[in-house]
């Protein structure tokens, strides 16, 4: 028989990522291609302790169905943290727990987008968002991401000429570039959007992971009623728990709640209660400081090795936090070629092409610096340098 899949499935950009990740997972390959937090810094003992306490004290209650919006004490914890860290007047009613912040990408697109609607993105933009939004068949408009955030002239033209339903951005340590918006750009974005019907979708997956530990004020601070903010425990506690959240104005949250209930009733309740117990019995700030310090050291090491080992034509971004950076290859080199030659040499990088909704990026690679330890970084960068120099 022929399976008659919906037309939208054919309109998703073809993903060669499965193939890339399969190849880069081969034994002996040092990978900078993925996006895993450092396994050694997941607090297994602490989470085990919290899980035991939950089973002892809550018993079957922890294994029951719950409400769609999520465990209230966890939402209170998140709201408190917003107030303390960022001075945002967050209330638990404005927060809903989701199955990893990736679910917000799907559900926000589901409640806002009809086929053909305009969506704004950074160029390059987060691949997981491009994939999630594509299922709702929007027309993407990409705004170049400069050193300090989106090109504001291009951003203003986009908002004026195409009135996108929302603009999706990652102001803190963007994926894939590692760039962080300046405060001026954040204010500028808010000024341009104020008075329009375009929502700012502020994905804050990495806001806790600045190497200097200093929080940056979010766009939501300048444009509270028009900004949807999302966050995640994946990078600061454990991604396998699949707990993230959305912090949004109530009218948006009501629609979001309907879509979330239809999709999965609620996020894993056991994960929510264990995570909450962990958060209130352990020092999250100290843990996050430790993780950010390690990522900072690894990032500096990758930057230094890129500077020392690669040919002069190769450049890279210099992140202030997060887990990723982008390198631009010397003239004429193709990232796909570097990928396949890299695998033969025992090192994997991620070609930049899938991060560009409108083509381009053939000469860029994304490098993750959180997963590999220091010895692996040193060896992996030497292997990459051999590949780049050979192909040059
Ligand atoms: C920018 C960004 N947003 C969202 C996610 C989704 O993360 P999670 O669903 O684990 O919260 C990721 C994952 O790497 C990401 O890089």
Short mmCIF file of N, CA and C and ligand atoms in Angstrom, two decimals, residues 35 99-103 105 126 168 170 175 203 205-206 231-235 239 242-244 324, ligand 1:
data_model
loop_
_atom_site.label_atom_id
_atom_site.label_comp_id
_atom_site.label_asym_id
_atom_site.label_seq_id
_atom_site.Cartn_x
_atom_site.Cartn_y
_atom_site.Cartn_z
N UNK A 35 24.88 17.94 21.51
CA UNK A 35 24.54 19.05 22.39
C UNK A 35 24.28 18.58 23.81
N UNK A 99 7.12 19.29 28.76
CA UNK A 99 7.98 18.13 28.61
C UNK A 99 9.29 18.53 27.91
N UNK A 100 10.11 19.32 28.63
CA UNK A 100 11.30 19.91 28.01
C UNK A 100 10.86 21.14 27.25
N UNK A 101 11.71 22.18 27.21
CA UNK A 101 11.26 23.42 26.55
C UNK A 101 11.06 23.21 25.05
N UNK A 102 11.58 22.10 24.52
CA UNK A 102 11.32 21.76 23.11
C UNK A 102 9.82 21.67 22.85
N UNK A 103 9.04 21.20 23.84
CA UNK A 103 7.60 21.08 23.63
C UNK A 103 6.95 22.45 23.41
N UNK A 105 8.16 24.81 21.68
CA UNK A 105 8.33 25.19 20.27
C UNK A 105 7.17 24.63 19.45
N UNK A 126 18.10 28.31 15.67
CA UNK A 126 18.14 26.99 16.32
C UNK A 126 17.41 25.95 15.47
N UNK A 168 11.18 34.42 16.89
CA UNK A 168 11.83 33.49 17.83
C UNK A 168 13.31 33.84 17.96
N UNK A 170 17.02 33.71 20.76
CA UNK A 170 17.71 33.16 21.94
C UNK A 170 18.72 34.22 22.37
N UNK A 175 22.13 29.27 20.33
CA UNK A 175 22.44 28.03 19.64
C UNK A 175 22.07 28.25 18.17
N UNK A 203 13.56 32.32 23.96
CA UNK A 203 14.00 30.99 24.41
C UNK A 203 15.23 31.21 25.30
N UNK A 205 17.13 28.98 27.12
CA UNK A 205 17.67 27.67 27.50
C UNK A 205 19.01 27.80 28.25
N UNK A 206 19.74 28.91 27.99
CA UNK A 206 21.13 28.99 28.51
C UNK A 206 21.38 30.15 29.47
N UNK A 231 11.99 28.27 29.54
CA UNK A 231 13.21 27.87 30.26
C UNK A 231 13.22 26.36 30.44
N UNK A 232 14.31 25.87 31.01
CA UNK A 232 14.49 24.42 31.05
C UNK A 232 15.43 24.01 32.19
N UNK A 233 15.15 22.85 32.77
CA UNK A 233 16.10 22.28 33.74
C UNK A 233 17.11 21.35 33.06
N UNK A 234 16.99 21.23 31.73
CA UNK A 234 17.85 20.27 31.03
C UNK A 234 19.33 20.59 31.19
N UNK A 235 19.68 21.87 31.07
CA UNK A 235 21.11 22.21 31.07
C UNK A 235 21.64 22.46 32.48
N UNK A 239 18.83 16.63 31.52
CA UNK A 239 17.91 16.67 30.37
C UNK A 239 16.94 15.49 30.32
N UNK A 242 13.28 15.69 31.38
CA UNK A 242 12.38 16.33 30.43
C UNK A 242 11.46 17.34 31.11
N UNK A 243 12.01 18.24 31.89
CA UNK A 243 11.18 19.26 32.53
C UNK A 243 11.66 20.66 32.11
N UNK A 244 10.74 21.38 31.50
CA UNK A 244 10.96 22.77 31.15
C UNK A 244 9.69 23.54 31.48
N UNK A 324 27.62 26.22 23.05
CA UNK A 324 27.94 26.13 21.62
C UNK A 324 28.68 27.36 21.12
C1 LIG B 1 18.00 26.83 22.23
C2 LIG B 1 17.35 25.58 22.71
N1 LIG B 1 16.05 25.61 23.02
C3 LIG B 1 15.41 24.52 23.46
C4 LIG B 1 16.06 23.31 23.59
C5 LIG B 1 15.29 22.13 24.07
O1 LIG B 1 15.75 21.69 25.30
P1 LIG B 1 14.85 20.90 26.34
O2 LIG B 1 13.64 20.38 25.60
O3 LIG B 1 15.70 19.82 26.85
O4 LIG B 1 14.45 21.89 27.39
C6 LIG B 1 17.43 23.22 23.27
C7 LIG B 1 18.17 21.96 23.38
O5 LIG B 1 19.34 21.87 23.17
C8 LIG B 1 18.08 24.39 22.81
O6 LIG B 1 19.37 24.38 22.47
#
